[in-house]
Tab-separated table of N, CA and C in Angstrom:
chain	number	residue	atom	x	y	z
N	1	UNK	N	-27.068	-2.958	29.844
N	1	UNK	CA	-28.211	-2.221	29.317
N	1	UNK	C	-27.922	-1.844	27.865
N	2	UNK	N	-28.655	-2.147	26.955
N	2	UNK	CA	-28.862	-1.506	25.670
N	2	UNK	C	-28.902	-0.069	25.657
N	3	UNK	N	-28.289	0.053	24.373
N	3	UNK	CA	-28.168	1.718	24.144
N	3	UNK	C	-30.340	1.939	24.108
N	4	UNK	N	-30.759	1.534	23.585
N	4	UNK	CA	-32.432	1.620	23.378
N	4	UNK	C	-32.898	2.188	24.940
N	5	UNK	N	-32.275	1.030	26.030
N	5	UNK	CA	-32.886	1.056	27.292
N	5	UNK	C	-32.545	2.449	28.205
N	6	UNK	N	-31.576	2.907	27.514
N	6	UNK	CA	-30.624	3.955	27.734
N	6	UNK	C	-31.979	5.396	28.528
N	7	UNK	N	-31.997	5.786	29.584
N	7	UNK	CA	-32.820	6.912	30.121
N	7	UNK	C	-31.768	8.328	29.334
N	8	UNK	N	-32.936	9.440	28.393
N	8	UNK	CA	-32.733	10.785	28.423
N	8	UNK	C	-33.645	11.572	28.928
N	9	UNK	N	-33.617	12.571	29.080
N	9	UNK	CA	-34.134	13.635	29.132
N	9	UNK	C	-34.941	13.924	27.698
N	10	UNK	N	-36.289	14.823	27.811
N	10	UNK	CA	-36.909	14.804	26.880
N	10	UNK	C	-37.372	16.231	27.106
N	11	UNK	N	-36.734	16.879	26.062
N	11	UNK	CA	-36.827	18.441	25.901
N	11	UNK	C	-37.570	19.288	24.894
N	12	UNK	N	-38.376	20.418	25.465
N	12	UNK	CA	-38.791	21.120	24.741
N	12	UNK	C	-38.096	22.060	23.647
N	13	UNK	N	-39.090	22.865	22.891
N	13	UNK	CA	-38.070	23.960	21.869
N	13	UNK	C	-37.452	24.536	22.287
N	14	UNK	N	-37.615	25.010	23.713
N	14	UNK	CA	-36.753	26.375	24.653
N	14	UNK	C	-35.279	25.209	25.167
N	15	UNK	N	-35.495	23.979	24.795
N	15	UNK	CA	-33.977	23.036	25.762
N	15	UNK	C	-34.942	23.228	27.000
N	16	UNK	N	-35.894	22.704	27.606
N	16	UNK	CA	-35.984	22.873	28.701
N	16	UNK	C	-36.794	21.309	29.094
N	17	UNK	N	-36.217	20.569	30.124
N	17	UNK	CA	-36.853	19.549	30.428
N	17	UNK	C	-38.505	19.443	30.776
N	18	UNK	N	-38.640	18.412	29.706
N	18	UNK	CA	-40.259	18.259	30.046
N	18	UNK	C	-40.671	16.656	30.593
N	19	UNK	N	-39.409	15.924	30.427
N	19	UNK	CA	-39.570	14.379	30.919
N	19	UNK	C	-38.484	13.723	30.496
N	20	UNK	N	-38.915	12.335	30.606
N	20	UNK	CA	-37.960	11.146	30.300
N	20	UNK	C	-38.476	10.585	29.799
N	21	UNK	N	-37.070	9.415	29.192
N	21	UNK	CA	-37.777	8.265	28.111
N	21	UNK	C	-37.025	7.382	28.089
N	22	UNK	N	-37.136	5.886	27.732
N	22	UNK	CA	-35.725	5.504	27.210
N	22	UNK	C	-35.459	5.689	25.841
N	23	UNK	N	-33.899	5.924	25.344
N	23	UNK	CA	-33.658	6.430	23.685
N	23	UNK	C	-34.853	5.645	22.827
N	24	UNK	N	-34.745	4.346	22.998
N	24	UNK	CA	-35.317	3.967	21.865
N	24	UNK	C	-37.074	4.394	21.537
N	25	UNK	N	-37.495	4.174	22.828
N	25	UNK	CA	-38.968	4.726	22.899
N	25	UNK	C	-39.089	6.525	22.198
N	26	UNK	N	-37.853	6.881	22.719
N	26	UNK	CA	-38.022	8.227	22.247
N	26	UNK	C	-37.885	8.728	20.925
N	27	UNK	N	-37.004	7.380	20.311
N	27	UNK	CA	-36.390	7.613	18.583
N	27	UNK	C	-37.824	7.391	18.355
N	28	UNK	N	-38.743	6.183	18.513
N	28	UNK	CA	-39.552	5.351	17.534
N	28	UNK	C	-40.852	6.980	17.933
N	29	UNK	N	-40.852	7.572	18.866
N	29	UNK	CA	-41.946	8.252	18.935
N	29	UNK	C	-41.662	9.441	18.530
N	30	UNK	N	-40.399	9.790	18.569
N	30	UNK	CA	-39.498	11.390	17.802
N	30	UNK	C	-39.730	12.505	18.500
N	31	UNK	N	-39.211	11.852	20.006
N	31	UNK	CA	-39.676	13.075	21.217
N	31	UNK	C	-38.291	14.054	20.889
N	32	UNK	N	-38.186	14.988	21.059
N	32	UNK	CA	-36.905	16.293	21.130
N	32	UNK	C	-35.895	15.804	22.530
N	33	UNK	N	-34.610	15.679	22.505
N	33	UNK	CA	-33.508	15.305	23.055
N	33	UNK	C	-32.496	15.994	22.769
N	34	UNK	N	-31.408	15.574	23.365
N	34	UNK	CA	-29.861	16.795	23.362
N	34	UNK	C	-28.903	15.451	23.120
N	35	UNK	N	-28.165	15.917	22.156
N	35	UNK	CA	-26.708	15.547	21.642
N	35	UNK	C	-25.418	16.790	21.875
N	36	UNK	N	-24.513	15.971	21.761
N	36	UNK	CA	-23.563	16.541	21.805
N	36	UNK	C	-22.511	16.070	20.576
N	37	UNK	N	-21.774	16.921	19.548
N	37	UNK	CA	-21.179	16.960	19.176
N	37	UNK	C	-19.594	17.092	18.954
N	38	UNK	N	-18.890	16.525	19.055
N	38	UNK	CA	-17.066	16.737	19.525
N	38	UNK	C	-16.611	16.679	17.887
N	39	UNK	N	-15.921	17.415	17.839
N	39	UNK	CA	-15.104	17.910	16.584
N	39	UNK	C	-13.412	17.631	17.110
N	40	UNK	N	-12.943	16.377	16.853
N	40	UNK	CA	-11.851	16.092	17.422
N	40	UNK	C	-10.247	16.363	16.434
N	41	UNK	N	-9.819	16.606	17.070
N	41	UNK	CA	-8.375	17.218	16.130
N	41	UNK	C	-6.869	16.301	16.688
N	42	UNK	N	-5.989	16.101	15.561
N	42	UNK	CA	-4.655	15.495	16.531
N	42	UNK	C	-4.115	16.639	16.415
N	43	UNK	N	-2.791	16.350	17.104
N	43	UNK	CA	-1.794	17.301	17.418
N	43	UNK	C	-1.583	17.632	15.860
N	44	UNK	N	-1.351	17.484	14.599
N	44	UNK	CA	-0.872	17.697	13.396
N	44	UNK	C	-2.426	18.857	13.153
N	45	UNK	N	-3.308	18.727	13.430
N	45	UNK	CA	-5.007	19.692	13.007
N	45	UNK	C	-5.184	18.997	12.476
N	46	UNK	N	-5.194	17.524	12.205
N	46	UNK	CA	-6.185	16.754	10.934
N	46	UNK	C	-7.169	16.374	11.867
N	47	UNK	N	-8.446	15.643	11.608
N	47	UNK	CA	-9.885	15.660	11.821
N	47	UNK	C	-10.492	14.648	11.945
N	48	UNK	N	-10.238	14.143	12.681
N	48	UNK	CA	-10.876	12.767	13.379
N	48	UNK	C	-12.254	12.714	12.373
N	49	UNK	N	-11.862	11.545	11.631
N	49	UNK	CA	-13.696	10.829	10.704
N	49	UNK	C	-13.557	9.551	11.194
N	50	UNK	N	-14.985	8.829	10.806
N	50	UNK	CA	-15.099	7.787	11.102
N	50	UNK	C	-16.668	6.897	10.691
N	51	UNK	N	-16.775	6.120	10.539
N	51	UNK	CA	-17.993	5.295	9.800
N	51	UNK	C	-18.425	4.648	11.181
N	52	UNK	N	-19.859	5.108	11.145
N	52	UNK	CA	-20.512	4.317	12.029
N	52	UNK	C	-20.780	2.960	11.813
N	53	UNK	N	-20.836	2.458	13.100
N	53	UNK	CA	-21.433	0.348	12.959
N	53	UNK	C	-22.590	0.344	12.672
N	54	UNK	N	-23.405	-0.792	11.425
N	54	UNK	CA	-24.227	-0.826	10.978
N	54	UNK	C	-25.060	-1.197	12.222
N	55	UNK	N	-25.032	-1.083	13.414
N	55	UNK	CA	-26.037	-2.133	14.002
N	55	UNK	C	-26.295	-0.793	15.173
N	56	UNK	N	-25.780	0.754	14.978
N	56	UNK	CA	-26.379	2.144	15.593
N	56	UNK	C	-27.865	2.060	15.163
N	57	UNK	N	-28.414	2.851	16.118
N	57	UNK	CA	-29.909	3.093	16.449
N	57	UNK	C	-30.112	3.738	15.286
N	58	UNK	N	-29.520	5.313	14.879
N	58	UNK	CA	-29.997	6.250	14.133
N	58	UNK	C	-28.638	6.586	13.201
N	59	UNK	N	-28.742	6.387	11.687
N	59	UNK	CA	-27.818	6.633	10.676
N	59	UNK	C	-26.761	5.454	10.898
N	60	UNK	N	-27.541	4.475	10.940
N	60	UNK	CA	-25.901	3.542	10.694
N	60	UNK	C	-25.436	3.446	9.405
N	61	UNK	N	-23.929	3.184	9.598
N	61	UNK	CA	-23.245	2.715	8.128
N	61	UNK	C	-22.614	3.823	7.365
N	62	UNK	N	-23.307	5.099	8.105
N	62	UNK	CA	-22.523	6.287	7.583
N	62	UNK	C	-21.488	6.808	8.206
N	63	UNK	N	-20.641	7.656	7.112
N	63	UNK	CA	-19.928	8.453	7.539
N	63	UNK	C	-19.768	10.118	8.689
N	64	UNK	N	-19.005	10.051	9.774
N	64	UNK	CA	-19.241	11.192	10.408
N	64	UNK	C	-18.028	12.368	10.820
N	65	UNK	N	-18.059	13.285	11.101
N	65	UNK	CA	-17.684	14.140	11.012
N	65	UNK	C	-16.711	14.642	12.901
N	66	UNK	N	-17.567	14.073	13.264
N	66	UNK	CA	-18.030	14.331	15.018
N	66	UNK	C	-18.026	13.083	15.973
N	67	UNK	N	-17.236	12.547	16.908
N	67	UNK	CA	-17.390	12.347	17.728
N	67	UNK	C	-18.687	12.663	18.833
N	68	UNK	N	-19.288	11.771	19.091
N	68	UNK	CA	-20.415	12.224	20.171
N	68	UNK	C	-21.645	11.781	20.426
N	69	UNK	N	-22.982	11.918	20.805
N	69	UNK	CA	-24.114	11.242	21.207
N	69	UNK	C	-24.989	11.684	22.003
N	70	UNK	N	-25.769	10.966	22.548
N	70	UNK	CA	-27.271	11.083	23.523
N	70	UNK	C	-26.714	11.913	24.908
N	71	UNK	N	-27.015	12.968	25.078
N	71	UNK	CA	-27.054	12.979	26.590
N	71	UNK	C	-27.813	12.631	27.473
N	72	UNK	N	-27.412	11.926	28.799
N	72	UNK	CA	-28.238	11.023	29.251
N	72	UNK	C	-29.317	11.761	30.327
N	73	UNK	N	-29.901	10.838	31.144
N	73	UNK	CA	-30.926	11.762	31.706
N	73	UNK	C	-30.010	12.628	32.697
N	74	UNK	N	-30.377	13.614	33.267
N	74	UNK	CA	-29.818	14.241	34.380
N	74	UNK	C	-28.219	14.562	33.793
N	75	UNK	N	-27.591	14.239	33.137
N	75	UNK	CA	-26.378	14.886	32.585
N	75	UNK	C	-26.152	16.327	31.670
N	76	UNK	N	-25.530	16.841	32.369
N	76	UNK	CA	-25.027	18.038	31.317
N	76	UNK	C	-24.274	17.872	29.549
N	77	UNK	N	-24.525	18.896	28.919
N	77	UNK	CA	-24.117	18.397	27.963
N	77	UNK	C	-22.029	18.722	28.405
N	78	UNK	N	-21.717	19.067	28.854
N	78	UNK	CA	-20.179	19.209	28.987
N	78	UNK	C	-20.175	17.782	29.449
N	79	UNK	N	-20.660	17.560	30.488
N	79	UNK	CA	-20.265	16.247	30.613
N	79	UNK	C	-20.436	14.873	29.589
N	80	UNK	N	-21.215	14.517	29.143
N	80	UNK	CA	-21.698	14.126	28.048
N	80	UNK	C	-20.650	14.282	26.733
N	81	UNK	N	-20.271	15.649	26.321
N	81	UNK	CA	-19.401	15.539	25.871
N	81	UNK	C	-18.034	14.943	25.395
N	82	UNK	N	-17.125	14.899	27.394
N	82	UNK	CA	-16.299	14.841	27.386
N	82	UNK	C	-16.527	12.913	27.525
N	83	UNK	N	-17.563	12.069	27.822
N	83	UNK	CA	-18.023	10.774	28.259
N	83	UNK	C	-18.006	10.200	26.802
N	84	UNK	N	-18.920	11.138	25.957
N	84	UNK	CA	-19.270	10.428	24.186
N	84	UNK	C	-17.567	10.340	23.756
N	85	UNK	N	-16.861	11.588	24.056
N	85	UNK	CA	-15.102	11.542	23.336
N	85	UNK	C	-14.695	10.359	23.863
N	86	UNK	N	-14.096	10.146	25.142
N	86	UNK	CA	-13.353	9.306	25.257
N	86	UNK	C	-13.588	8.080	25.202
N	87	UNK	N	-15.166	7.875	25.147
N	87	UNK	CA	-15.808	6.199	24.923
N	87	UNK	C	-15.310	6.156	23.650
N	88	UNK	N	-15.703	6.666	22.185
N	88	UNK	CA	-15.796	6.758	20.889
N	88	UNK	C	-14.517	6.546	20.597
N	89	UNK	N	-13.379	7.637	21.416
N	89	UNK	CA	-11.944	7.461	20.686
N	89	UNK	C	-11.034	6.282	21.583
N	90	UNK	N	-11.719	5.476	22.530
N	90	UNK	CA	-11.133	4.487	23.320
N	90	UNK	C	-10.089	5.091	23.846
N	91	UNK	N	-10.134	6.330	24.867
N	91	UNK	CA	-9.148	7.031	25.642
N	91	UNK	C	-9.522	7.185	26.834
N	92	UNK	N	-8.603	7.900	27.887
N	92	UNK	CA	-9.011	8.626	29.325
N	92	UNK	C	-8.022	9.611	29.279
N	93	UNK	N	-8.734	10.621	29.942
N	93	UNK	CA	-7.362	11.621	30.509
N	93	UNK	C	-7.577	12.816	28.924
N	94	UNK	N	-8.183	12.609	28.393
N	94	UNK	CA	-8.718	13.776	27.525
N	94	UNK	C	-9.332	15.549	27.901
N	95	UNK	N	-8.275	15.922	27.647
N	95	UNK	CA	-8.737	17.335	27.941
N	95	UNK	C	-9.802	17.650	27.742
N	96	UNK	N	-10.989	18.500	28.971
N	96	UNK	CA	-12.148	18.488	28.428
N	96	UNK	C	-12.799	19.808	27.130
N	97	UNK	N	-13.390	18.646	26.316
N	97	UNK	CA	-13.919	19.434	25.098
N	97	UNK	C	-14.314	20.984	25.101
N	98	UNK	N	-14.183	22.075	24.681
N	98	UNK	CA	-14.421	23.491	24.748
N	98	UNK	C	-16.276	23.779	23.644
N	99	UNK	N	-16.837	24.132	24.156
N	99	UNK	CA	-18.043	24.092	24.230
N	99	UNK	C	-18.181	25.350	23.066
N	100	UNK	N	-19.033	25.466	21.878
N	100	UNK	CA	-18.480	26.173	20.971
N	100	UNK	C	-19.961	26.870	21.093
N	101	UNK	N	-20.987	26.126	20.424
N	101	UNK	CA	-22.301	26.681	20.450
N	101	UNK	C	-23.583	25.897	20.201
N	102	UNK	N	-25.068	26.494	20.435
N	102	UNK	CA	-25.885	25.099	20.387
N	102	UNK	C	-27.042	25.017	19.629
N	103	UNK	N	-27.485	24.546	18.619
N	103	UNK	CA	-28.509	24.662	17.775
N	103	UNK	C	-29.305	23.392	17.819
N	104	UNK	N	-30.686	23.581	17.337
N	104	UNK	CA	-31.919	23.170	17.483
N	104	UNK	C	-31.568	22.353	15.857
N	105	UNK	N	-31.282	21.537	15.871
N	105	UNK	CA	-31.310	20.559	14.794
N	105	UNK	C	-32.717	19.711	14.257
N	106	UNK	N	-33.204	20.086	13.186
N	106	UNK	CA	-34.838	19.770	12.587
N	106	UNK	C	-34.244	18.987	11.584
N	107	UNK	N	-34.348	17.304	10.988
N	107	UNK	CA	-34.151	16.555	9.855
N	107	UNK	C	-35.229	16.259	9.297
N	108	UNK	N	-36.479	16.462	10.209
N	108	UNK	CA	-37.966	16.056	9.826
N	108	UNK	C	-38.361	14.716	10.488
N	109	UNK	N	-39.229	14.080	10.291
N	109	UNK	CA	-39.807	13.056	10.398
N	109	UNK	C	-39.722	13.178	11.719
N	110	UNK	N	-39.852	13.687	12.631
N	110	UNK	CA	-39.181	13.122	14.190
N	110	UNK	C	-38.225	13.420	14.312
N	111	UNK	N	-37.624	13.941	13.814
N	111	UNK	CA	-35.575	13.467	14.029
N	111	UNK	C	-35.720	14.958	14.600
N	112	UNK	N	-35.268	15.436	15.580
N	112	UNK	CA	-35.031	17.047	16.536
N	112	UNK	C	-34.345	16.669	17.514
N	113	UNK	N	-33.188	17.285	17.473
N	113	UNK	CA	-32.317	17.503	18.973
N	113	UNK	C	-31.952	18.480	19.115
N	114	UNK	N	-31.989	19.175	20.195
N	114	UNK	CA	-30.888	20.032	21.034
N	114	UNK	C	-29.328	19.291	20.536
N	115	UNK	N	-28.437	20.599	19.714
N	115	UNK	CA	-27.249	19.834	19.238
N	115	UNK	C	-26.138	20.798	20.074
N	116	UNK	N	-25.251	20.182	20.849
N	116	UNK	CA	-24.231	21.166	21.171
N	116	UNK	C	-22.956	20.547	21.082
N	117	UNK	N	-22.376	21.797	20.345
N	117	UNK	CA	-21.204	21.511	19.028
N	117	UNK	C	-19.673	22.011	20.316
N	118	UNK	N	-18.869	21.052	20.335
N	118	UNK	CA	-17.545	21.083	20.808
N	118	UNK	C	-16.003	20.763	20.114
N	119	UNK	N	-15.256	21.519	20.591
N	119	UNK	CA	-13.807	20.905	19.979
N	119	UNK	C	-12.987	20.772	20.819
N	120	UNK	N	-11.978	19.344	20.561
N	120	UNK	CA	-10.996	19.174	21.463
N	120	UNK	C	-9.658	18.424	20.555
N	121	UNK	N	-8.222	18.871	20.884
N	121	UNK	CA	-7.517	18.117	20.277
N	121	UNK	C	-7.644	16.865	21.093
N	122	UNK	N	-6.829	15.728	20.638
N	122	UNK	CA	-6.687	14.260	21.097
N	122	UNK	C	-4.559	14.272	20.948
N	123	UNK	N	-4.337	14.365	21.616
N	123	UNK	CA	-2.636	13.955	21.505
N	123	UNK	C	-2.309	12.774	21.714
N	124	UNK	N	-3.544	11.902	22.097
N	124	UNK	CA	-3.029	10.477	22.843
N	124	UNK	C	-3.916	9.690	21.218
N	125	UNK	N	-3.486	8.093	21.574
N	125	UNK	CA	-3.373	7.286	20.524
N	125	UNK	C	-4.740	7.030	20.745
N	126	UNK	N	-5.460	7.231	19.698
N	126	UNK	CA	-7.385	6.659	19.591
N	126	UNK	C	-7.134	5.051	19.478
N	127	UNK	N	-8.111	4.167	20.363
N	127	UNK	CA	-8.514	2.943	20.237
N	127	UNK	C	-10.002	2.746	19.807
N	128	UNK	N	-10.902	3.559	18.700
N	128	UNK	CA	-12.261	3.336	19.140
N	128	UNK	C	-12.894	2.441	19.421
N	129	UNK	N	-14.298	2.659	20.190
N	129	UNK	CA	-14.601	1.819	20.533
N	129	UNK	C	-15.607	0.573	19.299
N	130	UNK	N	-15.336	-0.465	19.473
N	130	UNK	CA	-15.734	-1.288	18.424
N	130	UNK	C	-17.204	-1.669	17.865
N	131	UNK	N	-18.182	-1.270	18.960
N	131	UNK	CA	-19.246	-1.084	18.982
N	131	UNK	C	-19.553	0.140	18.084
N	132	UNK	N	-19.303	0.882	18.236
N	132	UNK	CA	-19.726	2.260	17.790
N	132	UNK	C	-18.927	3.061	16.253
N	133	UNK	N	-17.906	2.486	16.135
N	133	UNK	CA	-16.587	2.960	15.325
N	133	UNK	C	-16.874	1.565	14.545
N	134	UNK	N	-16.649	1.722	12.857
N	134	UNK	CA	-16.473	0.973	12.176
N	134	UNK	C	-14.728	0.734	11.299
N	135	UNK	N	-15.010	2.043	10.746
N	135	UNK	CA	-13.687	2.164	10.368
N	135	UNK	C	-12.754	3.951	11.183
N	136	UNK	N	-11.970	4.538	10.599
N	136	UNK	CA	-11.502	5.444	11.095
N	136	UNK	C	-10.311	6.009	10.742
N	137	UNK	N	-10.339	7.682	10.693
N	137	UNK	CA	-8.901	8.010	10.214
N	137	UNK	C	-8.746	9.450	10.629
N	138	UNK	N	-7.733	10.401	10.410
N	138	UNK	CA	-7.235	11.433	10.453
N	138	UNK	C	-7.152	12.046	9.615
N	139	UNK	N	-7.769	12.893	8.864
N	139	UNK	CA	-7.849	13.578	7.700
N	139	UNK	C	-8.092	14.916	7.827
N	140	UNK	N	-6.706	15.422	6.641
N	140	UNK	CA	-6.402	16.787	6.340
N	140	UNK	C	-8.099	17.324	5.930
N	141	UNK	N	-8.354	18.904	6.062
N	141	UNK	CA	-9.713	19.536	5.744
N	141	UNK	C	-9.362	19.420	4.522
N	142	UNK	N	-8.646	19.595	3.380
N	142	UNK	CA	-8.706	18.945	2.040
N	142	UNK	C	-9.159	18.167	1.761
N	143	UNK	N	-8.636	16.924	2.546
N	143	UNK	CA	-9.041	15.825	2.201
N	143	UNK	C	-10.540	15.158	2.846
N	144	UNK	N	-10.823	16.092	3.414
N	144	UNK	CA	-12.625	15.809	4.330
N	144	UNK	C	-13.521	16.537	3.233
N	145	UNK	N	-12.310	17.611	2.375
N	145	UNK	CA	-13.746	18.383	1.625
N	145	UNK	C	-13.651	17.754	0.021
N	146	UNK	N	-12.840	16.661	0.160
N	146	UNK	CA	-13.034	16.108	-1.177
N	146	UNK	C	-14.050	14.614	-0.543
N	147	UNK	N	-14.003	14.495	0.396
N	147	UNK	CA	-14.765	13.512	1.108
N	147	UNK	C	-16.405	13.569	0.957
N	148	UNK	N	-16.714	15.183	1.641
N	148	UNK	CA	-17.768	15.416	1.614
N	148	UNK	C	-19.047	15.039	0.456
N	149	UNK	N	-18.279	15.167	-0.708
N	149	UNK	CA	-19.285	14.514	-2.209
N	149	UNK	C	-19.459	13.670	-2.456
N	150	UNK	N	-18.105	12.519	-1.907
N	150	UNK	CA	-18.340	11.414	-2.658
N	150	UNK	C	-19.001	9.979	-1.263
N	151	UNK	N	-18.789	10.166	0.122
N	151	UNK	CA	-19.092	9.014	1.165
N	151	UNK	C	-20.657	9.676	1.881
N	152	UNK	N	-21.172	8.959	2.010
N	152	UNK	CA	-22.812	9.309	2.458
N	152	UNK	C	-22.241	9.542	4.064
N	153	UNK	N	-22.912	10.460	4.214
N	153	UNK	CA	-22.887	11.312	6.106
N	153	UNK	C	-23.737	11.461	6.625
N	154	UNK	N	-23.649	11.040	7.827
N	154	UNK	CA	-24.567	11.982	9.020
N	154	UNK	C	-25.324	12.796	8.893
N	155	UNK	N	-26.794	13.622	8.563
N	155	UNK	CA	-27.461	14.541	8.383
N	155	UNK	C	-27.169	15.492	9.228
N	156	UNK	N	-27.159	14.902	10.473
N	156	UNK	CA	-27.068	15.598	11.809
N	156	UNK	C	-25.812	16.295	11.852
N	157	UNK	N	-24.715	15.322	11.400
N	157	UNK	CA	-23.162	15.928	11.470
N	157	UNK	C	-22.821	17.116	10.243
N	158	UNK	N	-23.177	16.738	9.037
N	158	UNK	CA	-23.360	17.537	8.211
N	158	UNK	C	-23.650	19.029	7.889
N	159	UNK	N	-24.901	19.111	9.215
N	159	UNK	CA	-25.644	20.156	9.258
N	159	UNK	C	-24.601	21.092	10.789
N	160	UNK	N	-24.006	19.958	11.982
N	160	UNK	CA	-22.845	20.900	12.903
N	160	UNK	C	-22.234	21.293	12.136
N	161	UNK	N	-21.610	20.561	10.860
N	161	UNK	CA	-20.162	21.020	10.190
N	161	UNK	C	-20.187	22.209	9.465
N	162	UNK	N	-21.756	22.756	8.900
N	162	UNK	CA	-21.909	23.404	8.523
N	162	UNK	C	-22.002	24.959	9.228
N	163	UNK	N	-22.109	24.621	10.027
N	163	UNK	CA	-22.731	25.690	10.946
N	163	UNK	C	-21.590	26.079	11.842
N	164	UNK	N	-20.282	25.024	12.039
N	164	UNK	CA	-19.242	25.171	12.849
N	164	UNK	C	-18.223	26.433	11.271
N	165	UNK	N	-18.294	25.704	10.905
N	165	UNK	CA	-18.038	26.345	9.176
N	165	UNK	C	-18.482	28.025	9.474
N	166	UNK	N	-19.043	28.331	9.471
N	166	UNK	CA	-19.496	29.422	9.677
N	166	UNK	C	-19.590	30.423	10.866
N	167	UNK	N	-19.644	29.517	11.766
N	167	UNK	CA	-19.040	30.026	13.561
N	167	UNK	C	-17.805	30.421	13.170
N	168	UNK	N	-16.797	29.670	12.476
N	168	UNK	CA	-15.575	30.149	12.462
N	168	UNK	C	-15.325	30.993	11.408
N	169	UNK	N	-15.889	31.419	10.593
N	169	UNK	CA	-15.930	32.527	9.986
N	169	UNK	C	-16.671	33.982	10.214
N	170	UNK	N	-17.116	33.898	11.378
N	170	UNK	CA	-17.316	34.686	11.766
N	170	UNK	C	-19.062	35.323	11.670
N	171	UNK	N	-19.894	33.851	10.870
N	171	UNK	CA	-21.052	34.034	10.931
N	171	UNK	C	-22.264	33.446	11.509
């Protein structure tokens, strides 16, 4: 099955199920859906990035911040979570992701999800997956915030990082 053919859930402003769809019907019509976000760390605290494959549904070719994706129909986002990590970083046996907080993500045009933002270290060796992962690395927050100006990103990721940014400061 194609990621397009893929069944979600199709949610209102409150997160509350109002139907189904498959992704792609739901991108091209810009129904409201839930993602999940993973903010992945190695044992050293550097920060799992990575460039999406040009041939993703929504933002290919860019740079991201986050591990993660569609939650599917009838799935929780914990679960979902911990399913988007270990597909993305080509692992099993991943401690499951710690669930941080969840915002209503607006890019315009259609683009709205239910976003819920997680972190998990990774101690085991990432294989990503090749479909989804273009390139990939481990990078110091120095070196992500000299990143941030100069490689085109994720809107979506951009806007968790921002907001995780600020969760952890206490706002």
């Amino acid at each position: 099955m194609s990621a397009a053919d893929e069944m979600i859930d199709i949610v209102d402003e409150q997160d509350r199920v109002v139907g189904r769809s498959p992704r792609g019907a739901a991108y091209a019509r810009g129904l409201r859906h839930r993602c999940v976000f993973v903010e992945v760390r190695d044992e050293l605290g550097r920060l799992f990035v990575h460039r999406r494959t040009a041939g993703k549904l929504v933002f290919p070719s860019r740079h991201d911040l986050f591990v993660g994706g569609v939650v599917g129909a009838g799935e929780s986002y914990d679960d979902a979570a911990l399913r988007e990590a270990e597909e993305e970083l080509g692992v099993s046996g991943l401690p499951r992701p710690t669930h941080l907080f969840t915002f209503l993500y607006d890019g315009g045009a259609g683009q709205s999800w239910w976003s819920a933002v997680y972190e998990v270290r990774c101690p085991l060796p990432v294989r990503p997956q090749a479909e989804e992962v273009a390139w990939h690395a481990f990078l110091t927050d120095a070196e992500v915030a000299r990143r941030l100006t100069e490689w085109e990103w994720v809107p979506d990721g951009l806007a968790a990082h921002e907001r995780l940014r600020a969760h952890r400061a206490g706002g």
